[in-house]
Each structure stands twice: as structure tokens, then as C-alpha cells.
XYZ file of C-alpha atoms in Angstrom:
667
model
C -3.474 35.505 86.884
C -5.280 35.751 83.548
C -8.274 33.531 82.857
C -8.313 31.194 79.874
C -11.215 32.032 77.607
C -12.687 28.652 76.701
C -16.444 29.272 77.001
C -18.720 30.126 74.101
C -21.949 31.294 75.723
C -25.197 31.010 73.746
C -28.029 33.067 75.214
C -31.026 30.828 75.926
C -33.050 33.158 78.142
C -36.278 35.076 77.576
C -36.882 35.879 73.906
C -34.724 33.156 72.369
C -36.384 30.339 70.449
C -35.655 26.689 71.088
C -34.864 25.987 67.441
C -32.437 28.902 67.114
C -30.589 27.881 70.275
C -30.381 24.270 69.091
C -29.015 25.292 65.694
C -26.395 27.516 67.372
C -25.244 24.745 69.685
C -25.199 22.153 66.917
C -23.126 24.254 64.513
C -20.752 25.976 66.926
C -19.890 22.755 68.747
C -18.828 21.230 65.444
C -16.736 24.191 64.369
C -15.112 24.983 67.707
C -14.500 21.582 69.370
C -12.380 20.666 71.211
C -10.923 24.078 72.064
C -14.101 25.631 73.454
C -17.065 24.644 75.580
C -20.224 25.797 73.777
C -22.904 26.136 76.445
C -26.135 28.022 77.106
C -26.446 30.975 79.461
C -29.458 32.738 80.977
C -30.101 36.430 81.381
C -29.781 36.127 85.135
C -26.338 34.565 84.752
C -25.200 37.357 82.401
C -26.242 39.898 85.015
C -24.958 38.154 88.159
C -22.296 35.569 87.322
C -18.581 36.333 86.734
C -18.678 35.015 83.168
C -16.625 37.605 81.313
C -13.104 36.409 82.188
C -13.618 32.913 80.726
C -15.871 33.848 77.781
C -14.328 33.671 74.302
C -17.575 34.500 72.489
C -21.074 35.640 73.486
C -23.777 34.563 71.028
C -27.335 35.893 70.748
C -29.507 33.636 68.557
C -32.765 34.224 66.734
C -35.911 35.091 68.651
C -37.527 38.337 69.792
C -35.031 41.092 70.549
C -37.558 43.196 72.486
C -37.626 40.480 75.146
C -33.829 40.463 75.206
C -34.110 44.150 76.106
C -36.689 43.495 78.821
C -34.312 41.054 80.478
C -30.949 42.757 80.017
C -31.498 46.506 79.697
C -29.439 48.250 82.347
C -27.037 46.041 84.289
C -26.941 43.186 81.777
C -26.206 45.358 78.755
C -23.587 47.339 80.649
C -21.703 44.107 81.407
C -21.999 42.901 77.799
C -20.792 46.241 76.402
C -17.848 46.332 78.826
C -16.979 42.722 77.965
C -16.818 43.451 74.235
C -14.942 46.756 74.628
C -12.323 45.046 76.802
C -11.436 42.469 74.172
C -14.491 40.225 74.041
C -16.427 38.989 71.015
C -20.162 39.169 70.226
C -22.028 37.233 67.522
C -25.671 38.116 66.892
C -27.828 36.089 64.519
C -31.054 37.695 63.229
C -32.732 38.922 66.459
C -29.242 39.074 67.944
C -28.356 41.421 65.060
C -31.285 43.745 65.780
C -30.408 43.651 69.482
C -26.756 44.570 68.853
C -27.594 47.620 66.716
C -28.100 51.195 67.896
C -31.681 51.214 66.650
C -34.189 48.534 65.657
C -36.905 49.171 63.071
C -38.914 45.999 62.543
C -42.017 45.807 60.330
C -42.756 49.540 60.639
C -46.423 50.153 59.854
C -47.406 46.527 60.421
C -48.943 47.093 63.863
C -49.219 43.447 64.997
C -45.465 42.963 64.436
C -44.029 46.493 64.647
C -41.036 47.029 66.925
C -39.263 50.399 66.914
C -36.733 51.740 69.377
C -33.170 52.422 70.388
C -30.961 49.626 71.711
C -28.445 50.017 74.524
C -25.632 47.858 73.160
C -25.226 49.862 69.932
C -22.380 47.648 68.723
C -23.452 48.555 65.177
C -23.754 52.374 65.303
C -26.794 52.532 63.077
C -30.208 51.103 62.215
C -31.029 47.454 61.622
C -34.221 47.540 59.533
C -36.441 44.616 58.691
C -37.846 42.482 57.535
C -35.396 42.530 54.662
C -37.829 40.270 52.792
C -41.581 40.230 53.352
C -43.743 37.387 54.599
C -42.395 36.845 58.119
C -44.678 35.128 60.644
C -43.506 34.335 64.188
C -42.972 30.611 64.934
C -43.510 29.720 61.288
C -41.554 28.966 58.124
C -43.954 31.123 56.066
C -41.358 33.811 55.360
C -38.385 31.501 55.026
C -36.206 31.706 51.937
C -32.762 30.681 50.751
C -31.427 34.231 50.565
C -28.527 34.771 48.189
C -25.670 36.816 49.635
C -22.408 38.062 48.120
C -19.277 37.866 50.284
C -16.861 40.787 50.596
C -13.661 38.754 50.397
C -11.499 41.817 51.108
C -12.714 41.770 54.720
C -11.258 38.339 55.362
C -7.550 37.671 55.633
C -7.395 33.947 54.853
C -9.298 30.729 54.346
C -11.544 29.295 51.676
C -14.240 31.818 50.844
C -17.291 31.596 48.545
C -18.224 34.403 46.163
C -21.983 33.921 46.539
C -24.024 31.419 48.532
C -27.553 30.822 49.742
C -28.327 31.018 53.444
C -31.394 30.439 55.641
C -33.401 33.634 56.096
C -36.531 34.209 58.211
C -37.225 37.720 59.488
C -33.769 39.263 59.676
C -32.802 42.848 58.903
C -30.503 44.904 56.737
C -27.861 47.132 58.302
C -28.748 50.540 56.915
C -25.954 52.562 55.290
C -23.307 50.208 56.682
C -21.052 50.967 53.688
C -20.829 54.603 54.875
C -19.597 53.673 58.351
C -16.071 52.475 57.632
C -14.658 55.326 59.742
C -16.721 54.012 62.658
C -15.042 50.604 62.466
C -17.781 48.921 60.421
C -17.035 46.444 57.632
C -19.638 44.829 55.394
C -18.890 41.086 55.306
C -21.771 40.034 53.064
C -24.601 41.753 51.178
C -28.006 40.651 49.933
C -28.091 40.289 46.135
C -31.882 40.292 45.706
C -34.284 43.275 45.873
C -35.224 44.139 49.474
C -38.629 44.895 50.950
C -37.242 47.829 52.980
C -34.826 50.679 52.352
C -31.325 49.492 53.194
C -29.643 52.816 52.431
C -26.336 52.586 50.612
C -25.699 48.922 49.913
C -27.686 45.984 51.242
C -25.563 44.816 54.183
C -26.602 41.363 55.395
C -23.627 40.714 57.711
C -21.418 43.352 59.341
C -18.325 43.404 61.518
C -18.017 46.193 64.086
C -14.814 47.110 65.882
C -15.721 47.936 69.505
C -12.860 49.102 71.716
C -10.427 46.205 71.994
C -13.079 43.697 70.918
C -15.420 43.076 68.032
C -18.933 42.070 67.029
C -20.463 40.376 64.003
C -24.172 40.920 63.389
C -26.211 39.064 60.782
C -29.626 39.386 59.230
C -29.802 35.810 57.868
C -28.916 32.611 59.741
C -25.538 31.170 58.634
C -25.692 28.855 61.663
C -28.767 26.980 60.357
C -27.981 23.562 58.851
C -30.202 22.197 56.088
C -29.952 18.648 57.489
C -31.744 19.851 60.642
C -34.703 21.355 58.781
C -37.925 19.410 58.263
C -39.095 19.760 54.661
C -42.655 19.159 55.792
C -42.597 22.062 58.280
C -43.351 24.743 55.685
C -45.778 25.312 52.875
C -45.383 24.849 49.120
C -41.857 25.597 48.041
C -40.275 25.068 51.459
C -38.809 21.700 50.486
C -36.982 23.418 47.598
C -35.642 26.033 50.034
C -34.148 23.239 52.141
C -32.666 21.578 49.043
C -31.088 24.868 47.914
C -29.570 25.385 51.356
C -28.170 21.852 51.324
C -26.528 22.509 47.952
C -24.651 25.531 49.360
C -23.901 24.065 52.773
C -20.134 23.841 52.204
C -19.987 27.544 51.309
C -22.086 28.405 54.366
C -19.651 26.557 56.635
C -16.634 28.251 55.037
C -18.199 31.675 55.526
C -19.108 31.038 59.163
C -15.613 29.720 59.874
C -14.146 32.911 58.436
C -16.467 34.993 60.637
C -15.363 33.117 63.753
C -11.719 33.593 62.799
C -12.342 37.322 62.367
C -13.583 37.318 65.969
C -10.205 35.748 66.871
C -11.468 32.266 67.693
C -9.498 29.133 66.814
C -11.617 27.134 64.393
C -11.282 23.421 63.684
C -9.663 22.688 60.339
C -12.577 20.431 59.466
C -16.176 20.491 60.617
C -16.058 18.286 63.690
C -18.647 15.530 63.640
C -20.017 14.562 67.020
C -19.065 10.876 67.299
C -21.633 8.105 67.401
C -22.508 6.472 70.700
C -20.702 3.197 71.278
C -21.662 0.031 73.074
C -21.110 0.002 76.836
C -19.137 -2.844 78.427
C -20.025 -4.111 81.911
C -17.286 -6.040 83.738
C -16.132 -6.816 87.271
C -12.956 -7.691 89.145
C -14.909 -10.510 90.837
C -15.557 -13.770 89.008
C -19.304 -13.643 89.731
C -19.549 -9.847 89.894
C -21.575 -9.312 86.723
C -23.886 -12.263 87.452
C -24.516 -10.969 90.992
C -25.356 -7.521 89.644
C -27.806 -8.996 87.119
C -29.532 -10.770 90.004
C -30.080 -7.391 91.672
C -31.616 -6.109 88.438
C -33.599 -9.227 87.542
C -37.099 -7.800 88.052
C -36.236 -4.753 85.893
C -35.253 -6.849 82.865
C -37.929 -7.296 80.215
C -37.819 -9.432 77.061
C -39.135 -8.225 73.720
C -38.596 -10.146 70.467
C -36.025 -12.331 72.236
C -34.015 -9.282 73.272
C -33.499 -8.211 76.879
C -33.980 -4.605 77.941
C -33.920 -2.432 81.022
C -36.016 0.708 80.647
C -34.821 3.443 82.957
C -36.414 6.816 83.539
C -34.049 8.500 81.048
C -32.387 5.721 79.054
C -33.240 2.304 77.654
C -30.516 -0.349 77.754
C -30.370 -3.493 75.622
C -28.414 -6.307 77.296
C -26.133 -8.509 75.185
C -23.994 -11.439 76.307
C -20.341 -11.036 75.448
C -20.351 -14.329 73.511
C -23.125 -13.241 71.125
C -21.664 -9.767 70.728
C -18.147 -10.987 69.993
C -19.372 -13.160 67.146
C -20.644 -10.071 65.296
C -18.321 -8.121 62.988
C -19.041 -4.778 64.674
C -16.456 -3.083 66.854
C -16.799 -0.973 69.966
C -17.070 2.301 68.076
C -19.835 1.161 65.734
C -22.842 3.477 65.577
C -25.934 2.186 67.324
C -28.754 0.870 65.193
C -31.293 3.648 65.804
C -28.883 6.586 65.486
C -29.419 8.955 62.506
C -26.650 8.933 59.896
C -27.571 12.050 57.863
C -25.827 14.556 60.141
C -29.066 15.894 61.618
C -29.627 16.684 65.284
C -29.872 13.661 67.538
C -31.933 13.040 70.657
C -29.374 10.897 72.470
C -31.772 10.122 75.301
C -34.047 8.338 72.821
C -31.297 6.055 71.503
C -31.225 2.588 73.026
C -27.846 2.015 74.688
C -26.432 -1.472 74.126
C -24.653 -3.001 77.122
C -22.324 -5.967 76.621
C -22.226 -8.261 79.673
C -18.747 -9.701 80.284
C -19.576 -12.447 82.774
C -16.678 -14.794 82.123
C -13.865 -12.704 80.639
C -12.788 -9.095 80.653
C -13.280 -7.148 77.407
C -10.544 -7.843 74.875
C -8.286 -4.968 73.814
C -9.585 -5.186 70.243
C -13.114 -4.565 71.542
C -12.115 -1.567 73.691
C -8.957 -0.249 71.989
C -8.871 2.963 74.008
C -9.211 1.370 77.450
C -7.303 -1.659 78.713
C -9.500 -3.417 81.283
C -6.731 -5.804 82.318
C -4.424 -2.855 83.111
C -7.159 -1.100 85.083
C -8.057 -4.063 87.296
C -4.393 -4.964 87.803
C -3.567 -1.440 88.989
C -6.723 -1.325 91.101
C -5.669 -4.496 92.927
C -2.147 -3.112 93.378
C -3.297 0.155 94.932
C -5.913 -1.590 97.084
C -3.199 -3.861 98.504
C -1.387 -0.755 99.764
C -4.385 0.496 101.749
C -5.956 -0.552 105.041
C -9.380 -0.898 103.451
C -11.128 -3.985 104.821
C -13.353 -4.612 101.800
C -12.627 -2.123 98.997
C -15.498 -1.658 96.563
C -14.869 1.349 94.330
C -14.170 0.157 90.792
C -15.186 -3.452 91.482
C -17.922 -3.096 88.836
C -17.077 -1.040 85.751
C -19.224 0.323 82.934
C -17.045 1.531 80.061
C -18.068 3.103 76.755
C -15.806 4.551 74.106
C -18.425 7.256 73.422
C -21.267 7.983 75.862
C -23.609 10.891 76.538
C -22.427 11.508 80.107
C -21.292 9.076 82.771
C -23.196 11.141 85.362
C -26.385 11.138 83.299
C -26.320 7.373 82.694
C -26.356 6.798 86.457
C -28.112 9.767 88.058
C -30.936 10.203 85.529
C -32.035 6.568 85.922
C -32.850 6.518 89.663
C -34.507 3.091 89.730
C -31.348 1.520 88.348
C -29.196 3.653 90.620
C -31.067 2.416 93.691
C -30.094 -1.173 92.779
C -26.451 -0.530 91.972
C -23.911 -1.447 94.655
C -21.574 1.123 96.167
C -18.501 1.464 93.992
C -20.041 0.749 90.599
C -18.155 3.120 88.312
C -18.930 4.395 84.820
C -16.093 5.691 82.644
C -15.658 6.665 79.000
C -13.107 7.803 76.454
C -15.335 10.591 75.091
C -18.453 12.299 76.424
C -20.681 14.256 74.079
C -22.836 15.862 76.793
C -20.585 16.150 79.833
C -22.094 17.932 82.820
C -20.655 20.379 85.323
C -21.965 22.293 88.325
C -25.014 24.482 87.710
C -25.479 25.159 83.994
C -21.871 24.381 83.164
C -20.560 21.572 81.031
C -17.090 20.080 80.974
C -15.460 19.412 77.636
C -14.605 15.727 77.435
C -12.501 14.989 74.351
C -10.370 11.884 73.995
C -7.440 12.043 76.404
C -9.538 13.081 79.405
C -10.165 10.903 82.441
C -13.940 10.824 82.856
C -15.758 8.790 85.473
C -18.709 8.687 87.854
C -19.019 6.329 90.803
C -21.928 5.349 93.050
C -21.826 5.870 96.822
C -24.451 4.995 99.454
C -24.084 7.453 102.305
C -26.148 6.636 105.397
C -28.492 9.261 106.784
C -27.217 8.258 110.253
C -23.907 9.958 109.344
C -25.516 13.346 108.702
C -24.304 14.964 111.915
C -20.761 13.614 112.008
C -20.094 13.259 108.288
C -22.381 15.649 106.333
C -22.859 14.646 102.724
C -21.826 18.119 101.482
C -18.175 17.237 102.136
C -18.108 14.451 99.538
C -17.407 17.038 96.820
C -14.283 18.085 98.735
C -13.166 14.478 99.180
C -13.233 13.620 95.473
C -11.419 16.870 94.653
C -8.710 16.022 97.217
C -8.545 12.483 95.790
C -7.885 13.912 92.328
C -4.987 16.087 93.499
C -3.530 13.465 95.841
C -4.103 10.670 93.334
C -2.038 12.537 90.759
C 0.791 13.110 93.229
C 0.795 9.513 94.509
C 0.400 7.926 91.068
C 3.908 6.493 91.297
C 6.782 6.713 93.819
C 8.792 8.800 91.350
C 9.309 12.392 92.554
C 8.307 13.526 89.081
C 4.668 13.087 90.106
C 4.798 14.173 93.752
C 5.870 17.710 92.855
C 3.290 18.402 90.149
C 1.634 21.852 90.591
C -1.973 20.671 90.916
C -4.298 22.726 93.139
C -7.985 23.020 94.048
C -10.265 26.025 93.546
C -13.169 26.311 95.959
C -15.265 24.357 96.140
C -14.050 21.563 93.837
C -12.396 22.605 90.572
C -8.960 21.209 89.736
C -6.325 23.670 88.506
C -2.729 23.268 87.340
C 0.128 25.590 86.518
C 0.165 26.453 82.828
C 3.369 24.916 81.343
C 3.778 28.022 79.152
C 3.356 30.398 82.127
C 4.102 28.577 85.398
C 2.807 31.465 87.548
C -0.587 31.172 85.854
C -3.066 28.475 86.871
C -5.670 27.063 84.461
C -8.581 24.707 84.990
C -7.890 21.076 84.073
C -10.785 19.335 85.789
C -14.017 19.568 87.692
C -16.249 17.655 90.072
C -19.997 17.040 89.991
C -21.825 15.301 92.855
C -25.546 14.566 92.539
C -27.581 13.196 95.430
C -30.978 11.610 95.903
C -32.530 9.828 98.864
C -33.793 6.262 99.115
C -34.334 3.805 101.950
C -32.467 5.747 104.612
C -29.432 6.434 102.400
C -28.210 9.260 100.258
C -27.544 7.845 96.783
C -24.585 9.798 95.451
C -23.210 9.910 91.932
C -19.715 11.326 92.262
C -18.257 12.500 88.958
C -14.814 13.755 87.936
C -13.429 15.020 84.628
C -9.683 15.584 84.334
C -7.493 16.553 81.370
C -4.677 14.022 81.065
C -3.146 13.655 77.590
C -5.315 16.270 75.868
C -3.958 19.827 75.844
C -7.204 21.442 74.712
C -9.030 23.462 75.819
C -6.455 24.425 78.505
C -3.685 21.914 79.292
C -3.329 18.354 80.568
C -1.416 16.472 83.229
C 1.062 14.936 80.803
C 2.100 18.417 79.670
C 3.225 19.118 83.252
C 5.671 16.205 83.406
C 9.391 16.743 83.103
C 11.281 14.990 80.290
C 11.930 11.342 81.082
C 8.949 10.948 83.436
C 6.514 8.350 82.011
C 3.140 9.720 80.932
C -0.016 9.092 82.919
C -2.249 6.331 81.606
C -5.999 6.628 82.060
C -6.397 3.092 83.426
C -3.752 3.494 86.138
C -4.825 7.027 87.095
C -8.467 5.950 87.409
C -7.427 3.104 89.710
C -5.256 5.457 91.803
C -7.945 8.143 92.246
C -10.658 5.598 93.085
C -8.554 3.958 95.812
C -7.470 7.343 97.187
C -11.082 8.518 97.236
C -12.187 5.346 99.038
C -9.479 5.827 101.684
C -10.504 9.443 102.252
C -14.207 8.559 102.339
C -13.707 5.801 104.909
C -11.694 8.172 107.144
C -14.408 10.824 106.715
C -17.186 8.421 107.784
C -15.255 7.532 110.948
C -13.810 10.893 111.999
C -15.548 13.642 110.012
C -13.810 16.385 108.053
C -12.037 18.147 110.920
C -8.353 17.576 111.498
C -6.558 15.481 108.895
C -8.951 16.044 105.967
C -9.313 19.752 106.658
C -5.532 20.157 106.662
C -5.187 18.063 103.504
C -7.756 20.178 101.680
C -6.011 23.389 102.783
C -2.690 22.102 101.420
C -4.286 21.449 98.050
C -6.186 24.655 97.438
C -5.349 27.964 95.795
C -6.938 30.380 98.238
C -5.060 30.246 101.535
C -4.714 33.817 102.821
C -6.172 35.385 99.666
C -7.842 38.773 100.110
C -11.147 39.086 98.285
C -14.029 41.518 97.839
C -17.401 40.160 98.955
C -20.230 41.493 96.798
C -22.541 39.423 98.984
C -21.598 41.597 101.980
C -21.795 44.999 100.360
C -18.287 45.042 98.917
C -16.296 44.526 102.109
C -12.776 43.081 101.901
C -11.991 39.813 103.636
C -9.188 37.287 103.966
C -9.915 33.627 103.132
C -9.261 31.426 106.176
C -10.516 27.978 105.211
C -13.608 25.776 105.173
C -15.935 25.245 108.127
C -15.928 21.707 109.517
C -19.680 21.516 110.093
C -21.271 22.304 106.716
C -18.312 22.946 104.446
C -18.830 26.692 104.092
C -16.065 29.025 102.970
C -14.758 30.951 105.986
C -13.495 34.522 105.536
C -12.344 37.134 108.043
C -13.558 40.694 107.453
C -10.850 43.326 106.982
C -11.089 46.986 107.903
C -8.746 49.960 107.591
C -5.357 49.029 106.090
C -6.670 45.439 105.774
C -6.598 44.920 109.515
C -8.899 42.135 110.822
C -12.128 43.363 112.406
C -12.776 40.089 114.214
C -15.952 39.407 112.243
C -15.992 35.963 110.607
C -18.139 35.289 107.530
C -19.331 31.992 106.084
C -20.269 31.590 102.413
C -22.125 28.781 100.669
C -20.835 27.520 97.301
C -24.302 27.027 95.800
C -25.191 30.673 96.485
C -21.857 32.284 95.603
C -19.371 32.140 92.770
C -15.661 32.545 93.537
C -13.780 34.311 90.752
C -10.379 33.895 92.377
C -8.715 35.354 89.309
C -10.151 38.736 90.258
C -10.361 38.328 94.025
C -14.134 38.562 93.869
C -17.033 36.623 95.345
C -20.367 37.245 93.656
C -23.859 36.279 94.692
C -25.313 33.723 92.279
C -29.011 34.304 92.602
């Protein structure tokens, strides 16, 4: 099975600067959404994690390339070089350009700044020499300029392309004699037009493309990822404000050039620069007539009043409470930008924005107020599915927080622990779009419109630790996702859908274009804290439904004539299935029925893998242990015959790249 390359990894380890990483994330997320997940990666992860199969692009931002070398020389650089040569793509901005060259010559003769030496990657088979323009000072805008570059249009096959444009520059190099290296697979994409402070050899190459095996790399001296709107005019000295203005004037040309560079690296670029949507209001409702009022009673001592407005100030977020009657009388709609959100396109600190919560105490939200989520359909389906269970007092989904656009449903709950400790079991947060979705570890999960996104609160008693360990909850919600899809409706068109689980809790489905190939369509995140004798769990799930990017969605799996999944009905089905499984788990543990159900859902039964954690021995996957949820494997010897030795592996310490039959140690 071939992996789907949907990750764009931006190095954020030792040597990178916060501002350069932020600019990379800001720009690349706008140009590459929703096809790719643009996320940060550490040096340790590049060395130890199985990242190469799912990586569409590896990006090294501005910073100090000598510290990149300290972290990655040896094993890290060997993996990066192999990744690129085998069809991968590398993009190095400024320090990332020095780092990707065969030799770095930086400020030669200027002893406080001088860096000279060979570089292991050698993607550009020559010298990157800098600073191209004098005046550079670390962590300063002193040497910043709007450098004018001329584009070599012949190196690009299509797309709108500027002749000349100005681009942010601060300390980058020139790729010496790049024009002479055409036979080595080097193309000059853009050249400086102004006199340089160093000898650039033939030409003045500012941006180069390098063919490396089956892959390619683009290295830059300037910063085409820097956006003028994110620069503070007061951060530099005299003349810096004009630099920012000049960059803003040429911003359209900068975007066109960067798009063309990404296309040259074989990425699919959005036709327009994707704007991250504004946060919307959040609607609180309940299936019970007094549900919202009862919840407000639980929160009463947390509510403060300022200027006749009511607020709850959590540890991470501040929430303004509005009655549905007062909100409905305003002309704004659910997707209206919040009052304190910037509108100039600059970077946004979403944690600092006050989230407005509309309290629907008497009526459910009207369809015109939440056009992408029908509350009446959700609660109707929830009641229907609950009536088919043996649950004595079902609670999951009884209280619902819905926002058209939110940061992350998990973050809204888990990062505000005081609020979380007051919320009843079953309170669920869902959204149409997340702009900062979270996954396991350092991962994120793309959450464009068309995904089912939710997080629900569970109180798990410490008294259940021996018979029902909390670690199994991640398996239960994963099972609920697979079983919820298959039991969505009595029609056989749903029961036979090829939906499987990857250990420990990722959701995979057969690719409609290649049925023998499975791709990721969802993931689980469970966060836990402890309070008053209970584990407070935030159980999150993201699942592609009607969206087919970045991999595929459930609706694409349906045969012609089978009605499409709706988010409201599927949410109700998964919540009730999860509650049934959780109740069984609390009474009987994971052994028996749940263990068998999990085994029927997963991809790994009988798979033979190589265990890097055990010195490279081969083993056959047998299942999951019923005590602590560890992966159980049986060691194999000569001719793959069992040796009798059983091994147990922990998900938090190991990463299962089932596409390659490999289990790696994480840390």
C-alpha cells in the first residue's frame, strides 16, 4: 500500500526562529489548504519518526543553519537526503538555503558572525555565499530590505508570473555560479537585480531549483514566504516602514511566484490564496427543556459581569454569554467575524479573541442562524438512536456546543480545565470548520467543511482503574466511529463500507480510486486530567465525510443510489454507539466482546512487521492486551516460525508505519 502524501512539515527545532516558522505556517496554510496539513516538526522527529511516506514537502525556514547541522548531521541528514532522492520535495528559505547547499560561506572575515563549512545535504552542488547585502544583525530588522529580484519565466511551465518584484530580505545568500550548473540539474528561478556585497560568480542567483534523484529542492536567499501584513513597521529603524510598504505593493507578485515554486515541486496549489475563516459565534443548546438553564447554574460562580456583559474567563479562552433573544435581534449571522478579530489579513492570536456563546434556553437554534448544522435533525436522530439502545439514562449529546468556525473543539474544552470540571458527562462540542485542529503528539488533523468534528466530555471514575483502565477509551471511540458508520442506516450500502482502524486509533478507508489501497480519513484524540476522584476526559474525533481532500471521504465510498451521510445524523449515531460501548466497558472491561470487535475493525491482524524497538526482529501482530491496551506481537525466527516469545508495545512510545511493516521507537 502506498501512503498518501498530505503533510507539509515545517522544521521548528533548534536553530529556527519563531517569526520565520510563523510566517511559513501562515503563508503555506493559505496556499495549500485544504489538500495538505501544514504542521511543525522537530529534529528528533525527523531522525526517529516514520515521516517520509506521508510528507509532500519538507520546509526549512530562516534561522541559524549551523544549529540545524548540530541537530541533524548524520542520521537526520541521511534521512532527508534519501527522502528527496526518492521523490520528495525540499524548500529552504534563507538559512534553509544555506543548509541545503554543499558549502556555506556566511560573513567571511566578520568574526562575530562568520560561518564557513561544508554541508551534508548538498542539494545545491555549490556554495551559498552571504550576506548578499550588508547590514545583517541577528534578531533584528537592521539589515532588512525589499530586495528586487527578476524571475526566469522559462523555468516555469504555467501560471501567472511577474517579471520583477520586491521580496523581504534579511541575511540570505547568493548561489554562486548557479548559471553554470545546468548540467547538474540546477535552474535559476530568480536573480537579484541590485549590486551584491559578495561575489556571486556568474549571475546573481537568488532562488534555485535543484533536481535530486527522483525529487527536487528549491533554495532561496530572500524570504518569499514573508507577508507584509504580518510585519510591524515600528520594529525597525528609519526606512523600515517604507520597506514594509514596498513589500505590500508587490505582494500579489510575491504570491504568484511562490505558487509557481510550489507547483514546480509538484504540489497542488489552491487557485486563490485561501483566507483562514473568521471565528463564528458558538451556540449552546440542549435536548432537555431546562438543560441550558441547569448548566448555567453549575457555572454561576464563574460568570462575571463587566459593562452589563456576562463573561466566563477560562484558563485559555474568554467567553461572552449572550441570550438567544438579544442575539437574534441583531443583524449579524452565525459566520460574522468577532468584534476583536483583525481584518487586515495579519496573523491572529485566536486564544486572545473573546468567543461569543449564544444561550438557547427556550428554542433550538434556527436553521438561518446555523445554516451548516441542523440542530433539529441532530436531536431528532439522537433520540431515535437512543430509543434503540438499552441505555438507562443516555447523556452523550444532551448538551451541544456548535460553532460554524472554531479554533479546535478539543482546545475549547481541554484547555479550560475549570470549566471542564463543571461540565456534565456528555457535553459535546462540534463545528463545521476547525482552524487549529489537534491530533496525537505534534500532529494536526485538517478540518475543512464537510468533516465531522466533535469532542465530548466523559467522567471516568478512578475506582474503575483496575477493571476498566482509562487507556482503552481511545479504542472505544475508534470502534464507535467504524461501527457507527456501518450502522448508520439498515441499508446494506452502509454495513459493507470498507472502514478500518489503524493502531491505536486512526480511521482508514479503502481509496475509491484504488480499492486495495487504504488511506486515512479520520483520527482520535483523547486528553485526560484528574479532579475529585475522576478522570476528566475530552474525547475527540475528526472524520472526513463529504470532503474528498486531503484524502477521501465517506460519501465517496457509497455506491450509486445510496443516500449520502449527513453530519447531524452521523454525529448522533457515533455518540450513541460510543455510549453503548463505554457502558459495556465500565461493566465488563475490554476483554471478550470489545476485544473481538476491535480486532474485526483493524488493519493489522496477522501482519508481519519489523520491530526497530527490539533490534530489528520480525514479529507477527496478534492483537491488543486486555490489561493496558498494549500492542501484542509474537516474535518470529527462521523462516518466520514463531519463537514463543511475546512482545508488548506501547502506542505513546512507538509509531506503527503499517504501510512499510515497521514499528519505530518514538523517543
